[in-house]
Coordinates of C-alpha atoms in Angstrom, one line a residue:
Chain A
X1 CA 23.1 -14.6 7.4
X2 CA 22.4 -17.1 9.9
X3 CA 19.5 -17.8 11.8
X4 CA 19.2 -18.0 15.7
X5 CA 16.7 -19.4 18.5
X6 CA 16.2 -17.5 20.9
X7 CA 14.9 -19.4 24.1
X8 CA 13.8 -16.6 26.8
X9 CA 13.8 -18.3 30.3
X10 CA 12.5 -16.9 33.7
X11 CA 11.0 -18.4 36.9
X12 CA 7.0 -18.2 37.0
X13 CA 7.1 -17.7 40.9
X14 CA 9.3 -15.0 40.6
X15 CA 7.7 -12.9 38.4
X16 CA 5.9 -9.6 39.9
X17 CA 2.2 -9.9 40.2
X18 CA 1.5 -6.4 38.7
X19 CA -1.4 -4.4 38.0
X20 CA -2.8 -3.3 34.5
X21 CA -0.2 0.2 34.3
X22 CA 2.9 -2.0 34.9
X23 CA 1.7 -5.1 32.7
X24 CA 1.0 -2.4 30.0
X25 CA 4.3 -1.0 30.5
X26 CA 5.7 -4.3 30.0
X27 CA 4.1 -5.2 27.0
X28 CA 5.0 -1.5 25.6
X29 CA 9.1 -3.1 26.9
X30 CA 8.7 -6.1 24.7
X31 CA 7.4 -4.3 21.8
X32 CA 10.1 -2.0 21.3
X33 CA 13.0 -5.0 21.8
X34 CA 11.0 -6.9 19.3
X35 CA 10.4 -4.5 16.6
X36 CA 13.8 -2.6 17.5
X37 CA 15.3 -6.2 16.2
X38 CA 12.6 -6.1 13.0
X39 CA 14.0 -2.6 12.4
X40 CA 17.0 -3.7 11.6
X41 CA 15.6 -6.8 9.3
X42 CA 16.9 -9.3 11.2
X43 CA 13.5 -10.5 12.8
X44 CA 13.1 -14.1 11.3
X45 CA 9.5 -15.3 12.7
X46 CA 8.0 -13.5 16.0
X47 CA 7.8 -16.8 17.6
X48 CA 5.4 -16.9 20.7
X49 CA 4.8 -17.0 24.1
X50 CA 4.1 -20.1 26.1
X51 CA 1.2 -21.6 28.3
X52 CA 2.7 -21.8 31.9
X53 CA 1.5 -25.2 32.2
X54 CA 2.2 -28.5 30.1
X55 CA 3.3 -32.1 29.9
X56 CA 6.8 -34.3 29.9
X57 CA 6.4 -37.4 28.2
X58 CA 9.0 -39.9 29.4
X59 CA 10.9 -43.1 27.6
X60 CA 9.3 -45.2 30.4
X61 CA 5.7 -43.9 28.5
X62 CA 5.3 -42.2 31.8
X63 CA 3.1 -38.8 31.2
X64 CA 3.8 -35.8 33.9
X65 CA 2.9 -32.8 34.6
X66 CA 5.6 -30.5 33.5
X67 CA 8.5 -30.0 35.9
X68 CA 7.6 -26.2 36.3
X69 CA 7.2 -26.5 39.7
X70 CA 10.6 -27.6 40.9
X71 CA 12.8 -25.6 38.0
X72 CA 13.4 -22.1 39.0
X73 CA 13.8 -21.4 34.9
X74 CA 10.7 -22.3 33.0
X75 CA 10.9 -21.5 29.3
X76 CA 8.7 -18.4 28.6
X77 CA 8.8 -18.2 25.1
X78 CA 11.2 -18.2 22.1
X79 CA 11.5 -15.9 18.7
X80 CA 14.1 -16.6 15.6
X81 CA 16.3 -14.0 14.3
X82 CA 18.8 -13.4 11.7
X83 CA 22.4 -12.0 12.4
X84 CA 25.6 -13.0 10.9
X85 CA 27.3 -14.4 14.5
X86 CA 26.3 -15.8 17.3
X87 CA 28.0 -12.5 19.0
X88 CA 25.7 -10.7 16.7
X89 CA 23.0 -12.5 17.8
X90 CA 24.0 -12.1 21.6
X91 CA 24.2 -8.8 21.5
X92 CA 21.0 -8.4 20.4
X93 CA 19.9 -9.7 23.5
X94 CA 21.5 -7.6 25.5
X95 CA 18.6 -5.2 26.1
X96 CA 16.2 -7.8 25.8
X97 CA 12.9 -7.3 29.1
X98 CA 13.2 -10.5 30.6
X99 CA 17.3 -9.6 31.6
X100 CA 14.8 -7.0 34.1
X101 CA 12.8 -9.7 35.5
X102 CA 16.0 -11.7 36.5
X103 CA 15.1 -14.5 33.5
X104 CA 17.8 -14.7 30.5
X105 CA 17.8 -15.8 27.1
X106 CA 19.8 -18.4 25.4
X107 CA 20.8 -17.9 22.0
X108 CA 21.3 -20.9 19.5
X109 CA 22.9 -21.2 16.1
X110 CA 19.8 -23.1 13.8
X111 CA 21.5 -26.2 12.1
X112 CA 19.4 -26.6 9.1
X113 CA 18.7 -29.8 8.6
Chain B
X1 CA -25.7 24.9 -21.6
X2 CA -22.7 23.7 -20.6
X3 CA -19.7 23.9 -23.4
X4 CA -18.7 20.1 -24.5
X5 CA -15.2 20.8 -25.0
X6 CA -14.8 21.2 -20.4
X7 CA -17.0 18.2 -20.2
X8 CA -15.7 15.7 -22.3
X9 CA -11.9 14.8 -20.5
X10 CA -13.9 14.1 -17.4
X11 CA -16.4 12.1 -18.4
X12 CA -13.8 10.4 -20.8
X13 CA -12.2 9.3 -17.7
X14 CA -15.2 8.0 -15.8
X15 CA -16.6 6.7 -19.0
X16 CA -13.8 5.3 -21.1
X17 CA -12.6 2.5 -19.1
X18 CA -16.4 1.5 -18.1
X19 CA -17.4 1.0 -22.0
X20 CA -14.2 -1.2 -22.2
X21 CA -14.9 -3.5 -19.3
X22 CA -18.1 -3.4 -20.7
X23 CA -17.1 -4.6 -24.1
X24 CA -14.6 -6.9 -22.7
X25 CA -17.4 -8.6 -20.6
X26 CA -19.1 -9.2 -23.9
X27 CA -16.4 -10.6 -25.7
X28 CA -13.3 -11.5 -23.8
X29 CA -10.4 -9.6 -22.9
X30 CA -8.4 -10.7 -25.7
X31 CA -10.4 -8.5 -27.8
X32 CA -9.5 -5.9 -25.7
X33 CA -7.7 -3.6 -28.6
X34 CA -11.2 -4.0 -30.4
X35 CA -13.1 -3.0 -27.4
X36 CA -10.8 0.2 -27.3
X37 CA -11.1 0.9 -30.6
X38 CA -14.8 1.2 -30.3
X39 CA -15.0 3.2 -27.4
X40 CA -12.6 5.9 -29.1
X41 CA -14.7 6.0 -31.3
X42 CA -17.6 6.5 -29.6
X43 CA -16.0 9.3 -28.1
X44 CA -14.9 11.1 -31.8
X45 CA -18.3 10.6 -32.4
X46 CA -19.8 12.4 -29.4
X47 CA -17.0 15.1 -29.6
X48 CA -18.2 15.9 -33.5
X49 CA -21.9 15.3 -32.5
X50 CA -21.8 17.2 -29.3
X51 CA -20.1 20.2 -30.6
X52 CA -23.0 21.0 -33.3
X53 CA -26.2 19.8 -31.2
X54 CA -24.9 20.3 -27.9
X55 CA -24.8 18.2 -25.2
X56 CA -27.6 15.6 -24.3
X57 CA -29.4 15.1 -21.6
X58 CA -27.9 12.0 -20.2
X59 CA -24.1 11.9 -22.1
X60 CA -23.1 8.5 -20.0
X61 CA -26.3 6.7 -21.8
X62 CA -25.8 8.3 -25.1
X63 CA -22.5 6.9 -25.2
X64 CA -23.4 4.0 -23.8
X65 CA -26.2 3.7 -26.8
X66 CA -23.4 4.3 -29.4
X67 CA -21.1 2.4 -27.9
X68 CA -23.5 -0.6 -28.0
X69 CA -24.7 0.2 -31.7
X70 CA -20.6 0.2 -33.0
X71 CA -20.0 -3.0 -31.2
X72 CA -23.1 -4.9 -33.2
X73 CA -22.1 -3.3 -36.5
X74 CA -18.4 -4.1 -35.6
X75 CA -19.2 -8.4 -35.5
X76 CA -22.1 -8.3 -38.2
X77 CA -19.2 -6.5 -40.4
X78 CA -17.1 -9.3 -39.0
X79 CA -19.6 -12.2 -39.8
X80 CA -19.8 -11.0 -43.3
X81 CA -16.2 -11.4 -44.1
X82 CA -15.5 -14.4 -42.1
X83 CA -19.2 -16.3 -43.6
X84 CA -17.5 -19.5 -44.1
X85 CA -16.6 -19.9 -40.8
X86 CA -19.8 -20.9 -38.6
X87 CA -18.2 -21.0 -35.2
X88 CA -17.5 -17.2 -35.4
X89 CA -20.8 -16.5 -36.3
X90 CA -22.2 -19.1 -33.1
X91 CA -19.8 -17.3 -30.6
X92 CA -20.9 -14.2 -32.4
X93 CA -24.3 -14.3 -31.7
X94 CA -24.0 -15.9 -27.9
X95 CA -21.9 -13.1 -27.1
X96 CA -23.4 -9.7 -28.5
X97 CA -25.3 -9.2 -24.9
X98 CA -24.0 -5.8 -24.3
X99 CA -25.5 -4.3 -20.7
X100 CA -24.9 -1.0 -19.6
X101 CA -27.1 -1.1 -17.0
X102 CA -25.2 0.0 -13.3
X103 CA -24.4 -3.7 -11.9
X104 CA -22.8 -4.7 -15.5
X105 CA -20.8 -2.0 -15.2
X106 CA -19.8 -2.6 -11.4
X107 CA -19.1 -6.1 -12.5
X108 CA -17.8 -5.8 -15.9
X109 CA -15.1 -2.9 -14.2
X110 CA -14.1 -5.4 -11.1
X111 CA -13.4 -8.2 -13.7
X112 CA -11.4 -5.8 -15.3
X113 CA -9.4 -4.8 -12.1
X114 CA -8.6 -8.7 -11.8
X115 CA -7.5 -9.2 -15.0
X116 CA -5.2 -6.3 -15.1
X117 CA -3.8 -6.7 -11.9
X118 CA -2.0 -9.8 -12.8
X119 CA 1.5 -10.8 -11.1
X120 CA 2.4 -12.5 -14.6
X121 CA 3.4 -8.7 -14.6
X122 CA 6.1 -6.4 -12.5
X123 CA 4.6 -4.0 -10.4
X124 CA 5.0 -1.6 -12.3
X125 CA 3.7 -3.0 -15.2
X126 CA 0.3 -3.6 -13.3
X127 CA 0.0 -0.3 -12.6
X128 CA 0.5 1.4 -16.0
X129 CA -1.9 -1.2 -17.0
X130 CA -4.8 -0.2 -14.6
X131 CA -3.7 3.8 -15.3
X132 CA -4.6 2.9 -19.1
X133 CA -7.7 0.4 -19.1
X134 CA -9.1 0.9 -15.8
X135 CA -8.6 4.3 -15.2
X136 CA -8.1 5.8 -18.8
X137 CA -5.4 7.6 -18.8
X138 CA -3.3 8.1 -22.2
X139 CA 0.2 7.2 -22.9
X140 CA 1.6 10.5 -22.2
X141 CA -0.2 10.9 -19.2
X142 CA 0.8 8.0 -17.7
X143 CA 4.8 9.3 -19.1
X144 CA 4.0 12.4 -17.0
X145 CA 3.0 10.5 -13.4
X146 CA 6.1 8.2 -13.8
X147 CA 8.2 11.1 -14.8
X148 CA 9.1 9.0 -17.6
X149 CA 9.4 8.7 -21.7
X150 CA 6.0 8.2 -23.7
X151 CA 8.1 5.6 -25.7
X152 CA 9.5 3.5 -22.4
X153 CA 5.6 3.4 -21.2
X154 CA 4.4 2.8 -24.3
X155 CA 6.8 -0.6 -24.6
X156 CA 6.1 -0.9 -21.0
X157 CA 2.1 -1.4 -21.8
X158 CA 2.7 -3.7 -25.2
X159 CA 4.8 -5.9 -23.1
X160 CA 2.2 -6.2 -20.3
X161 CA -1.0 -6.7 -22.6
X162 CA 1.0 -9.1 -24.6
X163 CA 1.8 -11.6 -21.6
X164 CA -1.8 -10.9 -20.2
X165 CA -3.0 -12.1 -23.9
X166 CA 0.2 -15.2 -23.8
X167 CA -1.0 -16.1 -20.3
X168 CA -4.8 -16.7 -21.5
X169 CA -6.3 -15.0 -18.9
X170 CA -9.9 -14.9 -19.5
X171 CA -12.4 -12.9 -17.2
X172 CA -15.0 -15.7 -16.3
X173 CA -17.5 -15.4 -14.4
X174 CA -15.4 -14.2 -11.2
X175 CA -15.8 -17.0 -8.7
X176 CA -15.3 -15.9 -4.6
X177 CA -12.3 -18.7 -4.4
X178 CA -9.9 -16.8 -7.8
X179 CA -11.2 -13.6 -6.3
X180 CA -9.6 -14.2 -2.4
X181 CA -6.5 -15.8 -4.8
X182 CA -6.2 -12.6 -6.8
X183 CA -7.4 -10.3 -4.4
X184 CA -4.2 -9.6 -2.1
X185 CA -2.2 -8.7 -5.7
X186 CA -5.2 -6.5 -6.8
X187 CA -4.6 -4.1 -3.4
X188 CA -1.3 -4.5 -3.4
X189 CA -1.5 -2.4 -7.0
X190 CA -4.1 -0.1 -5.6
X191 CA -2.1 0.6 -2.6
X192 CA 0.9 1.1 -5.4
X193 CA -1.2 3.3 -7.4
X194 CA -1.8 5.5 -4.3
X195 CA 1.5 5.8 -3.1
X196 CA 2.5 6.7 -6.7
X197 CA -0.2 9.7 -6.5
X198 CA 0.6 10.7 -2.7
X199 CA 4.3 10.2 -2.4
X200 CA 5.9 11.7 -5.5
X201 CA 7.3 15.0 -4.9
X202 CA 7.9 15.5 -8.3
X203 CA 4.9 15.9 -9.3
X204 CA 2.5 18.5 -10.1
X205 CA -0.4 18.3 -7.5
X206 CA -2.7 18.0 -10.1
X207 CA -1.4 15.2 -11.6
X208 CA -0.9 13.7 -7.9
X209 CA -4.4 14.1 -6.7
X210 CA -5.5 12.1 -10.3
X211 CA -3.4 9.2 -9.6
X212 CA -5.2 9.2 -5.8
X213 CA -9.0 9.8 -6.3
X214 CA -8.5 6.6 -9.1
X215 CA -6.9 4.6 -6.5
X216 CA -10.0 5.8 -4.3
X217 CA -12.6 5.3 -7.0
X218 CA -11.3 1.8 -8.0
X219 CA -11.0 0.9 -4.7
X220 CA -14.9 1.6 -3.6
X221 CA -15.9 -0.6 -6.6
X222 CA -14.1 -3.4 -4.5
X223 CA -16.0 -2.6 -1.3
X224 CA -19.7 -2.8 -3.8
X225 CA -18.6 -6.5 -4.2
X226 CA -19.6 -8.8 -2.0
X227 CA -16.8 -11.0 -2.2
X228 CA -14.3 -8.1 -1.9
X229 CA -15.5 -5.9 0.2
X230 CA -13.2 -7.6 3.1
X231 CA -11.9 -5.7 5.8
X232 CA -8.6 -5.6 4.1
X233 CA -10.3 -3.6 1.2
X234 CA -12.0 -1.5 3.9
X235 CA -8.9 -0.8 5.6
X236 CA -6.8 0.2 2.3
X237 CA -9.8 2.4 1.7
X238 CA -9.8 4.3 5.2
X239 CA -5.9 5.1 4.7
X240 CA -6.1 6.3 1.4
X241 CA -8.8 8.7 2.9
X242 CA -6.9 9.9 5.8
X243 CA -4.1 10.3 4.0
X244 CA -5.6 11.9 1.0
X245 CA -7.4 14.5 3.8
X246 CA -4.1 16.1 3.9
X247 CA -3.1 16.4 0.7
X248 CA -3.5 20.0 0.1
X249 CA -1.7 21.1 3.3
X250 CA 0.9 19.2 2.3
X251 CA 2.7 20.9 0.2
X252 CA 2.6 24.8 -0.9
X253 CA 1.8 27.1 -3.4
X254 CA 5.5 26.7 -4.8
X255 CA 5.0 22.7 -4.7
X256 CA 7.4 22.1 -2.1
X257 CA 6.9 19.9 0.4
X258 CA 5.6 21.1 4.4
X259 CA 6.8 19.1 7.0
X260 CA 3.4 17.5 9.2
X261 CA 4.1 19.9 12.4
X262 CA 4.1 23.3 9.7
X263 CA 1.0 22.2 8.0
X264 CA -2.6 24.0 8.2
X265 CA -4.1 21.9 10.5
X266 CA -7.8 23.9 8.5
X267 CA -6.8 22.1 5.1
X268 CA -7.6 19.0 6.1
X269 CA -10.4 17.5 4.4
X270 CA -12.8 16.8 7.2
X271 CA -15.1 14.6 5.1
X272 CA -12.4 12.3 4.0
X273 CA -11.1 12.0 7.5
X274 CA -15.0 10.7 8.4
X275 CA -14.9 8.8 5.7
X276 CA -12.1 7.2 6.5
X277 CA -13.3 6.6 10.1
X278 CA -16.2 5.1 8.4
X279 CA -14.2 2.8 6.4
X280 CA -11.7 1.9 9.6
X281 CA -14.7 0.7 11.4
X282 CA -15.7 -1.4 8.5
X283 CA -12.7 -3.0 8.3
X284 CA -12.5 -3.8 12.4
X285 CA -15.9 -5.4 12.2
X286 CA -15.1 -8.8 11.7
X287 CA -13.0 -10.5 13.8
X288 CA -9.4 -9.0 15.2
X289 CA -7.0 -11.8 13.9
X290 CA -6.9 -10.5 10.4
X291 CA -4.9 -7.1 11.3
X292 CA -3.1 -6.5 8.1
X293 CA -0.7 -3.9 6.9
X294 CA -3.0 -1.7 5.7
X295 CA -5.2 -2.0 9.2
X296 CA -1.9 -0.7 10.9
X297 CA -1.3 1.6 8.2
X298 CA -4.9 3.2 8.9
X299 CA -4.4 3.2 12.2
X300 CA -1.2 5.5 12.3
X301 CA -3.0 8.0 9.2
X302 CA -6.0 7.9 11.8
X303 CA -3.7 9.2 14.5
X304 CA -2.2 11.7 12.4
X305 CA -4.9 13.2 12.4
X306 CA -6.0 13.3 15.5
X307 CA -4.6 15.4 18.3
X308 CA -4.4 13.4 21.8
X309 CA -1.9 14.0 23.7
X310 CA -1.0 10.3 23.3
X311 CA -1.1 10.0 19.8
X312 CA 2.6 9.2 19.6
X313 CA 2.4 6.3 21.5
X314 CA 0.0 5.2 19.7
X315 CA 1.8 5.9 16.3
X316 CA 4.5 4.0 17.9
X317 CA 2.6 1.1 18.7
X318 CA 1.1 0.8 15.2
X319 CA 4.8 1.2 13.9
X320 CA 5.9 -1.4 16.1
X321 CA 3.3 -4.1 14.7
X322 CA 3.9 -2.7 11.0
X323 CA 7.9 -3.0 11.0
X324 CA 7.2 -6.7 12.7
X325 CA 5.0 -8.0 10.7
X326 CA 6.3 -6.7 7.2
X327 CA 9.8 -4.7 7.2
X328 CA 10.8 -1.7 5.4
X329 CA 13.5 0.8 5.7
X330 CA 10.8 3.4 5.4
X331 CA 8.9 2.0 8.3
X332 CA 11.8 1.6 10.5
X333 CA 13.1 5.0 9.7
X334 CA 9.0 6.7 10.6
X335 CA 9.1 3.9 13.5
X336 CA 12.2 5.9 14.7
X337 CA 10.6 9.3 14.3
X338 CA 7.8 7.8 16.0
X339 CA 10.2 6.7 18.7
X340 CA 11.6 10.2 19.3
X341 CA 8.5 11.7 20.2
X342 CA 8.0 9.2 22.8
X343 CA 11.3 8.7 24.1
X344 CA 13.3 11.7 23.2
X345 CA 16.3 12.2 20.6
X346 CA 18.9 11.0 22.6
X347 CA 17.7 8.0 23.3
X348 CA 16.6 7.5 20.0
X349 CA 19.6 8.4 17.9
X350 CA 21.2 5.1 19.3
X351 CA 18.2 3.0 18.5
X352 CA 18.2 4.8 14.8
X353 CA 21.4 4.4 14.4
X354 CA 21.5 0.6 14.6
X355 CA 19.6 0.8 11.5
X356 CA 22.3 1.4 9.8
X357 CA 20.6 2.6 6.4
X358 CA 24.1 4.5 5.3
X359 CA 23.1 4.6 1.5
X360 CA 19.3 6.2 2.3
X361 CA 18.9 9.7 2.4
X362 CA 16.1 9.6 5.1
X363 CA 18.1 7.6 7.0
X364 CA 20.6 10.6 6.9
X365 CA 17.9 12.9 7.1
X366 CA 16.6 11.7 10.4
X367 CA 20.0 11.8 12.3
X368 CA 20.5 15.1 11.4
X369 CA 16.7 16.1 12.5
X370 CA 17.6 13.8 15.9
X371 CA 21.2 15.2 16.4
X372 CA 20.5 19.1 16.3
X373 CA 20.2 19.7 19.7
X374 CA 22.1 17.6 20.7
X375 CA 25.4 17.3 18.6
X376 CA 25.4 19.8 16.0
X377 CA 28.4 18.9 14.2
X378 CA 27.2 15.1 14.1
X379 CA 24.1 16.7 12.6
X380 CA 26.3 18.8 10.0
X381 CA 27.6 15.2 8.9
X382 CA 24.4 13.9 8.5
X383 CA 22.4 16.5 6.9
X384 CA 25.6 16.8 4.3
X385 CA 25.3 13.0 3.7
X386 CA 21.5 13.4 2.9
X387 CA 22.3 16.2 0.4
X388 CA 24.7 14.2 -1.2
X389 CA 22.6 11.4 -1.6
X390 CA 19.2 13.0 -2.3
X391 CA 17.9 13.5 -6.6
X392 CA 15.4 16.3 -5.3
X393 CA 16.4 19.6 -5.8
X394 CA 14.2 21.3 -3.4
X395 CA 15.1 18.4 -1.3
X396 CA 18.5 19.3 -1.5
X397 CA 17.6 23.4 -0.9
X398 CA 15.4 22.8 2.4
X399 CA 18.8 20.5 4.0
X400 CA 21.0 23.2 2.8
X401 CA 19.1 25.5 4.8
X402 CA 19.2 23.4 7.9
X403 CA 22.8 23.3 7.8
X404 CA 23.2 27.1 7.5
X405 CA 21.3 27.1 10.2
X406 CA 23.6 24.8 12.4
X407 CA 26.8 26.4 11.0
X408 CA 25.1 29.7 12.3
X409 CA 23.2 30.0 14.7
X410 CA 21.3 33.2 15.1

């Protein structure tokens, strides 16, 4: 078994500003991908989502504000999971909630250090 | 007045294991074996006694009183043969403080739950262990709930008491920090000890509903404590008393299993299930973050028995949390049942089988439950492959049955 990032990417401005039902309804989306993974053992850690604000610190010591504002594909929030390819690991994704928002998700092999 | 013979196996099980701990609080659990000895014989004593002058008033305090009595003339025998040595007789006399008043007992028995549920020891070892000196149970009793031979338990019990002597484990005065250490392996083997009592099918119902009102008892001596009575405890306790409401409707005369939609919705305890609500709200009082297993685990024996409309959303939810936060292939095959009755079979069947649990019987169980409307023959197949793979018997009779049905339909 190997274990794989994924790294689930969308753009802020993009998503729907949606009542309660629909945010519900969105949760109940993301539930069922997660544990429909964790079903199958091959959940590695949950991971988490991420604060839509943040900081880039630069070589030149230079601290910004991150560059969520001009990218159009902010990172949203990552979880690790266990398959035995990368196509494995892929097409576990395939159904993943954020493909319906018009984000994606990148999937990456873990090289243990 | 009441015959002695009916009264004595119950109160040697309420009794038994509370003179040990008692004993063993007096003078350490390596003397255990003496401890035992003494209160066997306490209750030889009280059988003979009893039988001629009937029973006394109190019976807990008169065998508390002999008890107490055999355990002094037990180490003044002992300081007479061992005269020469003087630390014996110092230990001796510091120790011979023998309380059987109600918070000795409370404290003596959760000292003895700690000691016995040590992971030095498998699983099942553990749980042998607390069916023999927490819960006083004999040898072939315990051979009857494991469905196994009086001689394997029997090695099964030396082996554990001798690596709980090898391992030194003392019972000190319990401080809270060994406790919260010790604490997560002591439910884990009350939640073990339930299971054992609720899930068996083998079992007579009897024997079953022992095995869970121990787990139960042993489990509200926790919630006495202050340092154990977290809202883990609490929550272990409220599923072992929703689930435990059921346990008459759930199977029939014959012993054979009812499915949940078949059962008599009027055999359900209705005090447990309050009970249980009780205990659930206990264990949601402190703060949210520390949802554990057995919180989620409540939660779905809550819904059970309840009957919203919703409840199966809800039962998924809780599923969806458990299966995340601790994985099982009985969890994911229930969170797939769960799922049905939500979503529908046909939806479902390809989300149950990506579990791909071709070896399990439940796993084969459940695709022949999900496939019989839709795809009989797939259904056939599976239904065959759980029959193959189930040990049960009536297991085996009540899939047979299905696939008559499916091969004709009437």
């Amino acid at each position: 078994m190997k274990e794989f990032l994924l790294v689930f990417r969308a753009d802020y401005k993009s998503m729907p500003k949606t009542s309660p039902e629909q945010m519900q309804a969105n949760t109940q989306k993301w539930m069922n991908w997660i544990a429909g993974i964790a079903a199958q053992n091959k959940l590695a850690d949950r991971g988490n989502r991420l604060e839509s604000t943040g900081q880039v610190i630069k070589s030149d010591g230079i601290i910004s504000d991150g560059p969520y504002a001009e990218i159009k594909e902010s990172i949203m929030g990552y979880t690790l999971i266990n398959a035995e390819s990368i196509e494995e690991a892929a097409a576990l994704c395939k159904n993943c909630p954020i493909l319906l928002f018009g984000g994606n998700v990148e999937v990456r092999e873990i090289s243990k250090l | 007045m009441t015959n002695p013979n009916e009264i004595t196996p119950h109160l040697f099980r309420t009794e038994y294991s509370k003179i040990v701990a008692v004993l063993c609080r007096s003078f350490d659990i390596k003397n255990i074996e003496i401890a035992e000895d003494i209160a066997s014989e306490t209750f030889l004593k009280a059988s003979e006694y009893w039988a001629v002058n009937g029973l006394p008033d109190n019976p807990a305090a008169w065998l508390y009183t002999v008890a107490k009595n055999k355990a002094k003339d037990y180490f003044k025998h002992l300081s007479i043969i061992e005269k020469n040595k003087e630390e014996v007789r110092a230990t001796e006399k510091e120790q011979l403080t023998i309380d059987f008043d109600t918070k000795n007992i409370t404290d003596s028995q959760l000292e003895m739950i700690f000691a016995t549920c040590n992971p030095v020891n498998s699983r099942e070892t553990q749980i042998c262990l607390a069916l023999q000196i927490l819960c006083g149970f004999s040898v072939e009793e315990i051979a009857n709930a494991f469905l196994s031979k009086t001689e394997t338990i029997k090695k099964r019990l030396q082996r554990g008491r001798e690596t709980l002597r090898t391992h030194h484990f003392t019972i000190d005065f319990l401080r809270e920090q060994d406790i919260h250490q010790r604490l997560e392996t002591v439910l884990t083997t009350l939640y073990l000890l339930f299971n054992e009592g609720y899930f068996s099918r083998t079992n007579t119902l009897l024997i079953r509903k022992d095995l869970c009102l121990e787990a139960i008892r042993l489990t509200l001596i926790l919630t006495d404590h202050q340092f154990t009575n977290t809202p883990k405890t609490n929550a272990l306790l409220a599923l072992m008393c929703f689930q435990s409401s059921r346990l008459d409707a759930r199977t029939n005369d014959e012993g054979e299993p009812i499915l949940f939609d078949e059962q008599d919705i009027t055999l359900w305890n209705k005090a447990l299930i309050e009970k249980g609500n009780y205990y659930l709200i206990e264990a949601c009082k402190v703060d949210s973050s520390s949802v554990s297993k057995y919180h989620l685990e409540a939660g779905i024996a809550y819904w059970h028995t309840s009957s919203a409309k919703d409840k199966w959303q809800h039962i998924l939810n809780l599923y969806n949390q458990l299966v995340i936060i601790e994985y099982s292939p009985v969890t994911a095959l229930n969170r797939a049942f769960a799922f049905s009755k939500v979503y529908g079979n046909e939806i479902t069947v390809i989300e149950a089988e990506k579990l791909n649990l071709i070896n399990n019987e439940y796993y084969h169980g459940l695709l022949g439950y999900l496939y019989a409307e839709i795809q009989p023959d797939q259904a056939i197949y599976h239904f065959e492959e759980a029959i193959r793979l189930t040990k049960s018997k009536p297991e085996k009779e009540t899939l047979q049955k299905q696939v008559n049905l499916l091969k004709n339909p009437k």
